[in-house]
XYZ file of C-alpha atoms in Angstrom:
364
model
C 59.482 36.535 -56.674
C 56.994 38.677 -58.958
C 59.430 37.970 -62.136
C 58.535 34.186 -62.001
C 55.629 32.557 -63.370
C 53.312 30.403 -61.150
C 54.798 27.264 -62.691
C 58.332 28.357 -61.941
C 57.268 29.270 -58.370
C 56.029 25.894 -57.753
C 59.316 24.557 -59.098
C 61.461 26.647 -56.724
C 59.335 26.121 -53.711
C 58.590 22.409 -54.206
C 59.882 20.641 -50.999
C 58.935 16.849 -51.071
C 59.059 14.391 -53.674
C 60.075 14.440 -57.351
C 59.316 17.268 -59.755
C 59.877 17.412 -63.565
C 60.678 20.751 -65.173
C 60.224 20.770 -68.842
C 60.314 23.846 -71.099
C 61.395 24.933 -74.327
C 64.955 26.668 -75.031
C 65.117 30.262 -73.425
C 62.128 29.699 -71.296
C 64.011 30.513 -68.021
C 64.729 26.632 -66.880
C 68.317 27.706 -65.735
C 67.091 30.516 -64.029
C 64.479 28.747 -62.315
C 67.131 26.003 -61.170
C 69.302 28.538 -59.847
C 66.730 30.106 -57.800
C 65.670 26.619 -56.387
C 69.299 26.077 -55.300
C 69.490 29.474 -53.759
C 66.325 28.567 -51.679
C 67.726 25.266 -50.649
C 70.729 26.962 -49.466
C 69.469 30.187 -47.745
C 66.299 28.794 -46.534
C 66.757 25.110 -46.135
C 70.346 25.053 -44.690
C 71.396 22.910 -47.174
C 75.240 23.087 -47.907
C 76.123 23.603 -51.551
C 78.581 20.553 -51.394
C 75.417 18.302 -50.746
C 73.724 19.272 -53.878
C 73.959 17.087 -57.020
C 73.034 19.117 -60.280
C 74.142 17.436 -63.656
C 74.082 19.236 -66.996
C 74.542 18.078 -70.507
C 77.851 19.793 -71.297
C 80.781 21.154 -69.077
C 80.008 24.441 -70.536
C 76.631 24.368 -69.171
C 78.235 23.293 -65.820
C 80.421 26.080 -65.685
C 77.830 28.474 -66.421
C 75.514 27.152 -63.848
C 78.224 27.573 -61.236
C 78.984 31.185 -62.271
C 75.172 31.927 -61.955
C 74.920 30.254 -58.714
C 77.918 32.252 -57.295
C 76.268 35.668 -58.556
C 73.075 34.666 -57.177
C 74.274 34.083 -53.831
C 76.443 37.264 -53.694
C 73.372 39.123 -54.171
C 71.688 37.404 -51.278
C 70.974 39.114 -47.923
C 71.209 37.435 -44.477
C 73.912 35.401 -42.812
C 76.693 36.564 -44.911
C 79.431 34.410 -43.282
C 77.313 31.286 -44.191
C 76.753 32.743 -47.847
C 80.672 33.407 -48.409
C 81.424 29.806 -47.003
C 78.761 28.445 -49.676
C 80.157 30.487 -52.259
C 83.771 29.141 -51.437
C 82.391 25.643 -51.925
C 81.004 26.202 -55.459
C 84.230 25.313 -57.355
C 84.365 21.860 -56.166
C 80.613 21.067 -55.888
C 78.992 18.571 -57.859
C 77.411 20.831 -60.575
C 78.835 18.917 -63.664
C 78.072 16.697 -66.406
C 76.505 13.405 -65.275
C 79.583 11.417 -66.388
C 82.068 13.792 -64.831
C 79.992 13.135 -61.414
C 80.276 9.294 -62.136
C 84.142 9.459 -62.827
C 84.722 11.371 -59.525
C 82.412 8.725 -57.541
C 84.449 5.799 -58.986
C 87.842 7.476 -58.449
C 86.643 7.768 -54.662
C 85.171 4.351 -54.302
C 87.301 2.520 -57.048
C 87.886 -0.295 -54.499
C 84.146 -1.127 -54.363
C 83.948 -2.161 -57.980
C 87.656 -3.581 -58.504
C 89.089 -0.802 -60.595
C 92.131 1.132 -60.562
C 91.736 4.725 -59.671
C 93.823 6.106 -62.327
C 91.711 4.799 -65.226
C 91.151 6.977 -68.142
C 87.825 7.739 -70.058
C 87.803 6.743 -73.722
C 86.260 9.324 -76.166
C 84.038 8.598 -78.959
C 86.750 8.183 -81.504
C 88.655 5.773 -79.005
C 85.702 3.704 -78.111
C 84.478 3.293 -81.872
C 88.146 1.941 -82.705
C 88.188 -0.443 -79.854
C 84.687 -1.795 -80.540
C 85.490 -2.339 -84.288
C 88.666 -4.189 -83.319
C 86.785 -6.461 -80.605
C 83.768 -7.290 -83.013
C 86.409 -8.647 -85.499
C 88.066 -10.591 -82.561
C 84.696 -11.845 -81.626
C 84.068 -13.034 -85.108
C 87.332 -14.429 -85.566
C 86.870 -16.683 -82.499
C 83.529 -18.013 -83.818
C 85.065 -18.676 -86.983
C 87.814 -20.452 -85.699
C 85.655 -22.620 -83.346
C 84.156 -24.011 -86.706
C 80.528 -24.194 -85.294
C 77.813 -24.929 -87.849
C 75.153 -22.607 -86.095
C 77.308 -19.486 -86.462
C 78.024 -20.608 -90.223
C 74.292 -20.712 -90.910
C 73.773 -17.502 -88.799
C 76.200 -15.588 -90.950
C 74.978 -16.983 -93.952
C 71.364 -15.662 -92.895
C 72.706 -12.092 -92.460
C 75.491 -12.061 -94.967
C 75.363 -9.145 -97.681
C 77.353 -9.935 -100.719
C 78.839 -12.898 -99.045
C 80.247 -10.390 -96.291
C 79.599 -10.265 -92.639
C 79.897 -6.505 -92.069
C 76.217 -5.721 -91.742
C 76.065 -8.357 -89.021
C 78.843 -6.847 -87.273
C 77.142 -3.618 -87.262
C 73.709 -5.346 -85.917
C 75.641 -7.000 -83.175
C 77.142 -3.563 -82.254
C 73.874 -1.812 -82.573
C 72.144 -4.320 -80.237
C 74.929 -3.900 -77.724
C 74.676 -0.012 -77.432
C 70.853 -0.654 -76.997
C 71.300 -3.146 -74.211
C 74.158 -1.152 -72.356
C 72.278 1.759 -72.080
C 69.810 -0.279 -69.748
C 70.275 -0.705 -65.917
C 70.556 -4.461 -66.246
C 72.168 -4.643 -69.659
C 71.313 -7.979 -70.854
C 68.229 -8.605 -69.239
C 66.323 -7.722 -72.313
C 68.348 -10.193 -74.418
C 67.550 -13.000 -71.779
C 63.846 -12.235 -71.858
C 63.627 -12.264 -75.488
C 64.736 -15.895 -75.375
C 61.621 -16.643 -73.326
C 59.073 -14.708 -75.453
C 58.525 -17.385 -78.259
C 55.374 -18.756 -76.610
C 51.895 -19.564 -78.009
C 50.368 -16.706 -75.871
C 52.838 -14.141 -77.071
C 52.123 -15.341 -80.728
C 48.467 -14.907 -80.303
C 49.187 -11.367 -78.836
C 51.500 -10.426 -81.843
C 48.647 -11.560 -84.074
C 45.992 -9.357 -82.173
C 48.244 -6.348 -82.392
C 48.961 -7.009 -86.079
C 45.276 -7.155 -86.958
C 44.798 -3.953 -84.668
C 47.399 -1.917 -86.771
C 45.843 -3.106 -89.743
C 42.231 -2.004 -88.509
C 43.745 1.436 -87.488
C 45.310 2.315 -90.961
C 42.237 1.090 -92.860
C 39.889 3.080 -90.611
C 41.509 6.255 -91.064
C 41.012 5.552 -94.996
C 37.356 4.334 -94.117
C 36.374 7.826 -92.653
C 37.576 9.691 -95.418
C 36.072 7.623 -97.948
C 32.642 7.500 -96.036
C 32.456 11.180 -96.086
C 33.423 11.443 -99.904
C 30.643 8.649 -100.721
C 28.161 10.726 -98.896
C 28.968 14.094 -100.686
C 29.129 12.169 -104.100
C 25.615 11.124 -103.588
C 24.235 14.329 -102.895
C 25.961 15.800 -105.768
C 24.395 13.323 -107.993
C 27.613 11.761 -109.466
C 26.385 7.918 -109.853
C 29.699 6.382 -111.055
C 31.719 8.065 -108.401
C 29.049 7.425 -105.601
C 29.068 3.706 -106.768
C 32.873 2.701 -106.910
C 32.959 4.656 -103.570
C 30.249 2.376 -102.198
C 32.102 -0.655 -103.509
C 35.420 0.433 -101.852
C 33.651 1.271 -98.530
C 32.247 -2.327 -98.662
C 35.725 -3.774 -99.110
C 37.034 -1.765 -96.196
C 34.253 -3.100 -94.230
C 35.250 -6.483 -94.725
C 38.564 -5.815 -93.630
C 37.384 -3.954 -90.401
C 35.021 -6.800 -89.373
C 37.541 -9.721 -90.381
C 38.114 -12.320 -87.721
C 41.923 -12.295 -88.474
C 44.737 -10.939 -90.710
C 44.703 -14.342 -92.519
C 41.080 -13.842 -93.575
C 41.998 -10.404 -95.009
C 45.088 -11.726 -96.826
C 42.954 -14.558 -98.292
C 40.061 -12.123 -99.492
C 42.128 -9.530 -101.021
C 44.964 -11.668 -102.303
C 44.235 -10.430 -105.907
C 42.573 -7.027 -105.122
C 42.532 -4.786 -108.241
C 39.522 -2.807 -107.891
C 39.201 -0.638 -111.604
C 38.763 2.973 -110.806
C 35.736 4.304 -112.212
C 34.405 7.860 -112.142
C 32.269 10.525 -113.737
C 33.515 13.054 -116.117
C 33.047 16.832 -116.658
C 33.761 17.653 -112.903
C 33.837 20.825 -111.089
C 36.860 22.018 -108.979
C 35.015 20.701 -105.898
C 33.856 17.263 -107.447
C 37.482 16.728 -108.772
C 39.017 17.182 -105.277
C 36.553 14.452 -104.164
C 37.687 12.039 -106.925
C 41.170 12.660 -106.033
C 39.995 11.673 -102.424
C 38.574 8.395 -103.601
C 41.446 7.590 -105.666
C 43.848 8.047 -102.942
C 41.905 6.084 -100.558
C 41.832 3.120 -103.285
C 45.568 3.351 -103.879
C 46.289 3.608 -100.360
C 44.179 0.733 -99.179
C 45.672 -1.637 -101.815
C 49.157 -0.769 -100.599
C 48.137 -1.160 -96.938
C 46.546 -4.686 -97.705
C 49.636 -5.635 -99.648
C 52.151 -4.622 -96.924
C 50.235 -6.355 -94.360
C 49.795 -9.439 -96.421
C 53.293 -10.077 -97.567
C 54.737 -10.311 -94.090
C 51.990 -13.377 -93.423
C 52.244 -17.120 -94.151
C 48.939 -18.517 -95.527
C 47.934 -19.964 -92.114
C 48.394 -19.295 -88.320
C 49.905 -22.855 -88.012
C 52.645 -22.111 -90.536
C 53.236 -18.534 -88.923
C 53.693 -20.210 -85.381
C 56.208 -22.666 -86.679
C 58.095 -19.620 -88.250
C 57.881 -17.761 -85.088
C 58.937 -20.566 -82.955
C 62.043 -21.015 -85.166
C 63.022 -17.564 -84.489
C 63.904 -18.562 -81.006
C 67.243 -20.431 -81.988
C 68.097 -17.492 -83.969
C 67.722 -15.092 -81.182
C 69.945 -17.573 -79.026
C 72.800 -17.559 -81.591
C 72.353 -13.412 -81.692
C 72.624 -13.233 -78.015
C 75.592 -15.477 -77.852
C 77.300 -12.881 -80.207
C 76.492 -9.937 -78.313
C 77.447 -11.292 -74.953
C 80.609 -12.718 -76.233
C 81.588 -9.382 -77.728
C 80.822 -7.793 -74.361
C 83.282 -10.199 -72.618
C 85.977 -9.424 -75.229
C 85.231 -5.798 -75.333
C 85.222 -5.520 -71.411
C 88.438 -7.385 -71.064
C 90.194 -5.175 -73.750
C 89.299 -1.994 -71.638
C 90.348 -3.332 -68.458
C 93.778 -4.398 -70.084
C 93.947 -0.714 -71.055
C 92.662 0.519 -67.922
C 90.028 2.401 -70.145
C 86.347 3.070 -69.132
C 83.697 4.358 -71.487
C 80.744 6.565 -70.803
C 78.586 3.404 -70.282
C 80.843 1.966 -68.017
C 80.906 5.062 -65.910
C 77.178 4.891 -65.434
C 77.267 1.235 -64.426
C 80.130 1.515 -62.047
C 78.722 4.655 -60.252
C 75.518 2.958 -60.095
C 76.726 -0.107 -58.608
C 78.966 2.010 -55.872
C 75.677 3.708 -55.193
C 74.102 0.363 -54.533
C 76.705 -1.218 -52.592
C 76.613 1.812 -50.214
C 72.977 2.076 -49.632
C 72.353 -1.778 -49.247
């Protein structure tokens, strides 16, 4: 195996546990994988139809099968066994993940209560059906005439229309359905509005502020020392004042202290004149730090109430909002799922979930 690198050899010969092969395009990943499959077949007596290899596209799967066939044809050894393995390649599980899932579901459809003649919806069909189902979902809630729903829609309405909210529900659904337990995240969100989590969020918010200001502080401190060495009194003094302001932020007990102390921050820029090119570069650094510091403080402050008690009340009130949102997402899922069953359709997410359920049922 002189043509392989040490890392590629390790990947080919690895026997126990998981291994991750990560490399850029054209670096030989496919060649390495084919060589690994050949080793399994010729040295470990693994049959081709015992291997699952998934690719991103059908074209890649076809290409991998052809390369495996060619590689096995060039092998020496038990020719009868090799020819038998080559004969298995056309029907082996080298395919896209979703093609494998579909085959598994058709074979064990009874495990998940499906009809074996289901169709797989392509992206355009899926989107069309989802838009129809989100309209049905909202129409149902409008007809139920529930106050919470009207309040919720009003909060998210854009120009008195609910289109943006529908898009938000669909986006949240797509995120959830990509998880192994699709709605565990939504359910978890409902339990997150505690005092402890609130304190944790505040601490993280303060850390984010400190991280941003620290970067500016380091650049400004270097500039201040350089200005002092160059004998530029106005620039050095201005940088010194700005350094002091940043230090107050970095040492503040909370973000509320920062908001209160810098509510009207407006440090007038003052600098020496008749500068050299090097001195002018320092001036631009200091000016950038001043402008950026002001923007950072304003951005962090505008998202805060005036005190933590008001902040927590607002934080806690979001729980009801989250419950409302979760109702919409879950009801959409019910309507969309029923529509797919009616049409005997599965989308790609269904393929993943049903395949996983079958695998769990057969291993439990």
